[in-house]
PDB file of C-alpha atoms in Angstrom:
ATOM      1  CA  MET A   1    -117.149-180.372  19.815  1.00  0.00           C
ATOM      2  CA  LEU A   2    -115.142-181.326  16.748  1.00  0.00           C
ATOM      3  CA  THR A   3    -111.509-182.314  17.203  1.00  0.00           C
ATOM      4  CA  ASP A   4    -108.726-183.819  15.179  1.00  0.00           C
ATOM      5  CA  TRP A   5    -105.778-185.650  16.724  1.00  0.00           C
ATOM      6  CA  ALA A   6    -104.936-183.115  19.370  1.00  0.00           C
ATOM      7  CA  GLY A   7    -106.233-185.747  21.756  1.00  0.00           C
ATOM      8  CA  HIS A   8    -103.457-185.281  24.255  1.00  0.00           C
ATOM      9  CA  ARG A   9    -104.720-181.720  24.661  1.00  0.00           C
ATOM     10  CA  LEU A  10    -108.229-182.792  25.639  1.00  0.00           C
ATOM     11  CA  ASP A  11    -107.025-183.136  29.227  1.00  0.00           C
ATOM     12  CA  ALA A  12    -106.945-179.339  29.356  1.00  0.00           C
ATOM     13  CA  ALA A  13    -110.339-178.911  27.687  1.00  0.00           C
ATOM     14  CA  ASP A  14    -112.694-179.510  30.609  1.00  0.00           C
ATOM     15  CA  THR A  15    -114.394-176.143  30.187  1.00  0.00           C
ATOM     16  CA  VAL A  16    -115.164-176.856  26.545  1.00  0.00           C
ATOM     17  CA  LEU A  17    -116.123-180.471  27.261  1.00  0.00           C
ATOM     18  CA  SER A  18    -118.586-179.315  29.921  1.00  0.00           C
ATOM     19  CA  HIS A  19    -120.532-177.522  27.155  1.00  0.00           C
ATOM     20  CA  THR A  20    -120.242-180.355  24.630  1.00  0.00           C
ATOM     21  CA  ASP A  21    -123.267-182.420  23.645  1.00  0.00           C
ATOM     22  CA  ARG A  22    -121.519-184.592  21.080  1.00  0.00           C
ATOM     23  CA  LEU A  23    -117.844-185.276  20.466  1.00  0.00           C
ATOM     24  CA  VAL A  24    -116.709-185.807  16.878  1.00  0.00           C
ATOM     25  CA  LEU A  25    -113.226-187.284  16.595  1.00  0.00           C
ATOM     26  CA  CYS A  26    -111.488-187.097  13.239  1.00  0.00           C
ATOM     27  CA  CYS A  27    -108.795-189.519  12.185  1.00  0.00           C
ATOM     28  CA  THR A  28    -107.483-191.163   9.052  1.00  0.00           C
ATOM     29  CA  SER A  29    -108.119-194.686   7.844  1.00  0.00           C
ATOM     30  CA  GLY A  30    -104.586-195.691   8.765  1.00  0.00           C
ATOM     31  CA  SER A  31    -104.279-198.333  11.466  1.00  0.00           C
ATOM     32  CA  ASP A  32    -101.983-196.105  13.558  1.00  0.00           C
ATOM     33  CA  SER A  33    -104.541-193.319  13.606  1.00  0.00           C
ATOM     34  CA  LEU A  34    -107.434-195.676  14.375  1.00  0.00           C
ATOM     35  CA  ALA A  35    -105.443-197.271  17.202  1.00  0.00           C
ATOM     36  CA  LEU A  36    -105.554-193.955  19.074  1.00  0.00           C
ATOM     37  CA  VAL A  37    -109.359-193.898  19.228  1.00  0.00           C
ATOM     38  CA  PRO A  38    -109.767-196.401  22.110  1.00  0.00           C
ATOM     39  CA  GLU A  39    -106.988-194.669  24.069  1.00  0.00           C
ATOM     40  CA  LEU A  40    -108.603-191.284  23.698  1.00  0.00           C
ATOM     41  CA  LEU A  41    -112.099-192.526  24.567  1.00  0.00           C
ATOM     42  CA  ALA A  42    -110.810-194.474  27.586  1.00  0.00           C
ATOM     43  CA  GLY A  43    -108.921-191.399  28.776  1.00  0.00           C
ATOM     44  CA  LEU A  44    -112.074-189.299  28.550  1.00  0.00           C
ATOM     45  CA  SER A  45    -114.014-191.914  30.525  1.00  0.00           C
ATOM     46  CA  ARG A  46    -111.351-192.062  33.237  1.00  0.00           C
ATOM     47  CA  ARG A  47    -111.557-188.287  33.610  1.00  0.00           C
ATOM     48  CA  GLY A  48    -115.322-188.325  34.101  1.00  0.00           C
ATOM     49  CA  TRP A  49    -116.454-187.757  30.532  1.00  0.00           C
ATOM     50  CA  SER A  50    -117.853-191.245  29.954  1.00  0.00           C
ATOM     51  CA  ARG A  51    -121.111-189.909  28.484  1.00  0.00           C
ATOM     52  CA  LEU A  52    -119.162-188.053  25.773  1.00  0.00           C
ATOM     53  CA  ALA A  53    -116.915-191.055  25.158  1.00  0.00           C
ATOM     54  CA  GLU A  54    -119.921-193.380  24.838  1.00  0.00           C
ATOM     55  CA  ARG A  55    -121.673-191.053  22.389  1.00  0.00           C
ATOM     56  CA  ALA A  56    -118.601-190.091  20.368  1.00  0.00           C
ATOM     57  CA  VAL A  57    -118.756-190.111  16.598  1.00  0.00           C
ATOM     58  CA  VAL A  58    -115.544-191.046  14.829  1.00  0.00           C
ATOM     59  CA  VAL A  59    -114.923-189.761  11.313  1.00  0.00           C
ATOM     60  CA  ALA A  60    -112.247-191.733   9.491  1.00  0.00           C
ATOM     61  CA  SER A  61    -111.018-190.064   6.303  1.00  0.00           C
ATOM     62  CA  GLU A  62    -109.617-192.395   3.691  1.00  0.00           C
ATOM     63  CA  LEU A  63    -106.174-191.473   2.482  1.00  0.00           C
ATOM     64  CA  GLY A  64    -105.155-191.193  -1.141  1.00  0.00           C
ATOM     65  CA  GLY A  65    -101.945-192.187  -2.812  1.00  0.00           C
ATOM     66  CA  GLY A  66     -99.954-195.180  -1.667  1.00  0.00           C
ATOM     67  CA  ALA A  67    -100.872-195.013   2.007  1.00  0.00           C
ATOM     68  CA  ILE A  68    -101.538-198.325   3.744  1.00  0.00           C
ATOM     69  CA  VAL A  69    -105.067-198.046   5.058  1.00  0.00           C
ATOM     70  CA  LEU A  70    -107.866-200.238   6.322  1.00  0.00           C
ATOM     71  CA  GLY A  71    -111.043-200.815   4.344  1.00  0.00           C
ATOM     72  CA  SER A  72    -114.238-199.084   5.375  1.00  0.00           C
ATOM     73  CA  GLY A  73    -115.800-202.340   6.626  1.00  0.00           C
ATOM     74  CA  GLU A  74    -112.817-203.086   8.859  1.00  0.00           C
ATOM     75  CA  ILE A  75    -112.808-199.514  10.162  1.00  0.00           C
ATOM     76  CA  ARG A  76    -116.480-199.718  11.129  1.00  0.00           C
ATOM     77  CA  GLU A  77    -115.917-203.113  12.766  1.00  0.00           C
ATOM     78  CA  ARG A  78    -112.983-201.875  14.850  1.00  0.00           C
ATOM     79  CA  LEU A  79    -114.840-198.793  15.999  1.00  0.00           C
ATOM     80  CA  ALA A  80    -118.041-200.731  16.727  1.00  0.00           C
ATOM     81  CA  GLN A  81    -116.017-202.847  19.160  1.00  0.00           C
ATOM     82  CA  GLN A  82    -115.310-199.609  21.021  1.00  0.00           C
ATOM     83  CA  GLY A  83    -118.983-198.639  20.966  1.00  0.00           C
ATOM     84  CA  ALA A  84    -118.302-195.612  18.784  1.00  0.00           C
ATOM     85  CA  ALA A  85    -120.466-194.545  15.894  1.00  0.00           C
ATOM     86  CA  ALA A  86    -118.321-194.390  12.787  1.00  0.00           C
ATOM     87  CA  VAL A  87    -118.516-192.672   9.436  1.00  0.00           C
ATOM     88  CA  VAL A  88    -115.909-193.333   6.776  1.00  0.00           C
ATOM     89  CA  VAL A  89    -115.329-190.468   4.367  1.00  0.00           C
ATOM     90  CA  PRO A  90    -113.859-191.697   1.076  1.00  0.00           C
ATOM     91  CA  PHE A  91    -110.807-190.048  -0.386  1.00  0.00           C
ATOM     92  CA  ASP A  92    -111.792-187.003  -2.422  1.00  0.00           C
ATOM     93  CA  PRO A  93    -109.154-184.831  -4.110  1.00  0.00           C
ATOM     94  CA  HIS A  94    -111.365-181.779  -3.589  1.00  0.00           C
ATOM     95  CA  LEU A  95    -110.816-182.092   0.174  1.00  0.00           C
ATOM     96  CA  VAL A  96    -107.026-182.048  -0.209  1.00  0.00           C
ATOM     97  CA  GLY A  97    -105.138-178.813   0.102  1.00  0.00           C
ATOM     98  CA  ASP A  98    -105.763-175.327   1.297  1.00  0.00           C
ATOM     99  CA  ARG A  99    -108.657-174.029  -0.766  1.00  0.00           C
ATOM    100  CA  THR A 100    -112.248-173.000  -0.381  1.00  0.00           C
ATOM    101  CA  LEU A 101    -114.514-176.008  -0.548  1.00  0.00           C
ATOM    102  CA  GLN A 102    -117.296-176.052  -3.089  1.00  0.00           C
ATOM    103  CA  LEU A 103    -119.916-178.623  -2.177  1.00  0.00           C
ATOM    104  CA  GLY A 104    -120.863-179.139  -5.813  1.00  0.00           C
ATOM    105  CA  ARG A 105    -117.343-180.362  -6.566  1.00  0.00           C
ATOM    106  CA  LEU A 106    -117.436-183.195  -4.010  1.00  0.00           C
ATOM    107  CA  ARG A 107    -117.679-186.715  -5.342  1.00  0.00           C
ATOM    108  CA  ALA A 108    -121.085-188.317  -4.826  1.00  0.00           C
ATOM    109  CA  ARG A 109    -119.706-190.890  -2.336  1.00  0.00           C
ATOM    110  CA  THR A 110    -118.119-188.087  -0.308  1.00  0.00           C
ATOM    111  CA  ALA A 111    -121.316-186.045  -0.234  1.00  0.00           C
ATOM    112  CA  THR A 112    -123.248-189.144   0.864  1.00  0.00           C
ATOM    113  CA  ALA A 113    -120.755-189.863   3.659  1.00  0.00           C
ATOM    114  CA  LEU A 114    -120.960-186.271   4.915  1.00  0.00           C
ATOM    115  CA  THR A 115    -124.766-186.433   4.840  1.00  0.00           C
ATOM    116  CA  ASP A 116    -124.553-189.692   6.818  1.00  0.00           C
ATOM    117  CA  LEU A 117    -122.262-187.945   9.299  1.00  0.00           C
ATOM    118  CA  ALA A 118    -124.807-185.172   9.849  1.00  0.00           C
ATOM    119  CA  ARG A 119    -127.554-187.772  10.364  1.00  0.00           C
ATOM    120  CA  VAL A 120    -125.458-189.750  12.873  1.00  0.00           C
ATOM    121  CA  ILE A 121    -124.526-186.635  14.825  1.00  0.00           C
ATOM    122  CA  MET A 122    -128.139-185.542  15.080  1.00  0.00           C
ATOM    123  CA  THR A 123    -129.802-188.888  15.799  1.00  0.00           C
ATOM    124  CA  TRP A 124    -127.429-191.440  17.314  1.00  0.00           C
ATOM    125  CA  ASP A 125    -128.021-192.117  20.983  1.00  0.00           C
TER     126      ASP A 125
END
């Protein structure tokens, strides 16, 4: 199951969660967004979904422009304290906006991060 920050709606998603092998949570690299991760994972655990919470993969997308964000090392450190696997996707202007994505137009660092994400989803226990 892949979700963005509709976390407050996960309390109504038991049917979907019962068929979920791996939960991928998407957030930004902003401290406010990252602060919601422990809340969401704790809420899942309290509701009986501790296995999903323990195996969750968090994807933090770096923001462009003048946004105040955390560095990728600090993001990984914060999420590691929660026991979550983390992948930081660097800002890439090709991912911004409402258009068809063309993999060949992604920056190399972005493509590497997305490849890492696929590896983590498939192998992390």
